[in-house]
C-alpha positions in Angstrom: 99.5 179.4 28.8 101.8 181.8 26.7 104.8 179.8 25.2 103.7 176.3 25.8 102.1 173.7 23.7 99.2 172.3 24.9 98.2 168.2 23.9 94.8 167.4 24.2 93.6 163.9 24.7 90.1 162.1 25.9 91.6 160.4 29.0 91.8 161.6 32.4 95.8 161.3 32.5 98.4 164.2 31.8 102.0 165.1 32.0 103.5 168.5 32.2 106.8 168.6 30.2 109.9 170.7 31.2 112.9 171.7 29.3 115.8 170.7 30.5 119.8 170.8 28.9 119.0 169.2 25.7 115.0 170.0 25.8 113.0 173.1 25.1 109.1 172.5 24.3 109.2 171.6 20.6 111.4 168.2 21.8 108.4 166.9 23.4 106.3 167.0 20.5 106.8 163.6 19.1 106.7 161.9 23.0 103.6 164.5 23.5 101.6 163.0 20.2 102.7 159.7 21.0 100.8 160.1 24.3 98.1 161.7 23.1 97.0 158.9 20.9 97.3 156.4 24.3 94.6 159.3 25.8 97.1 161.5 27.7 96.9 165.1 28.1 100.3 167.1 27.9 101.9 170.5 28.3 105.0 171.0 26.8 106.4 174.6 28.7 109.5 176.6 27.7 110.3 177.9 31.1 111.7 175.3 34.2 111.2 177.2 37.0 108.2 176.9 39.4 106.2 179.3 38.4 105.2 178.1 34.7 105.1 174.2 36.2 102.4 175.2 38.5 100.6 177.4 35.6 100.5 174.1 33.2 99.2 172.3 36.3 96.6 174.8 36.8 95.9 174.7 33.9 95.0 171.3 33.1 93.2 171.2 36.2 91.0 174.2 34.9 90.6 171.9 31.5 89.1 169.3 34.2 92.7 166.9 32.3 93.3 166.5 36.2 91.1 166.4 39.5 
């Protein structure tokens, strides 16, 4: 996933964060680490439209994150 940071984790949970007004992917960070350390996975992407929200889901899928 080009421009997106990706927040690994153990458990078998996982959000995909998207920028909004106020938001862009390095806002997420502290949320991200937050819920990494409570074992959830997280993408934080720069792009809102479909296309990159279906990549990050994709891709945690392929990272076996998500079922």
């Amino acid at each position: 996933m080009s421009d997106a940071a990706y927040y690994p984790a153990d458990g078998d949970k996982a959000v995909v964060f998207v920028p909004s007004f106020i938001f862009n992917k390095e806002s997420w960070k502290k949320l991200a680490t937050r819920l990494q350390d409570e074992g959830i996975a997280s993408v934080a992407i720069s792009a809102k439209s479909e296309n990159p929200i279906r990549r990050a889901i994709q891709e945690l899928t392929r990272l076996s994150v998500i079922k």
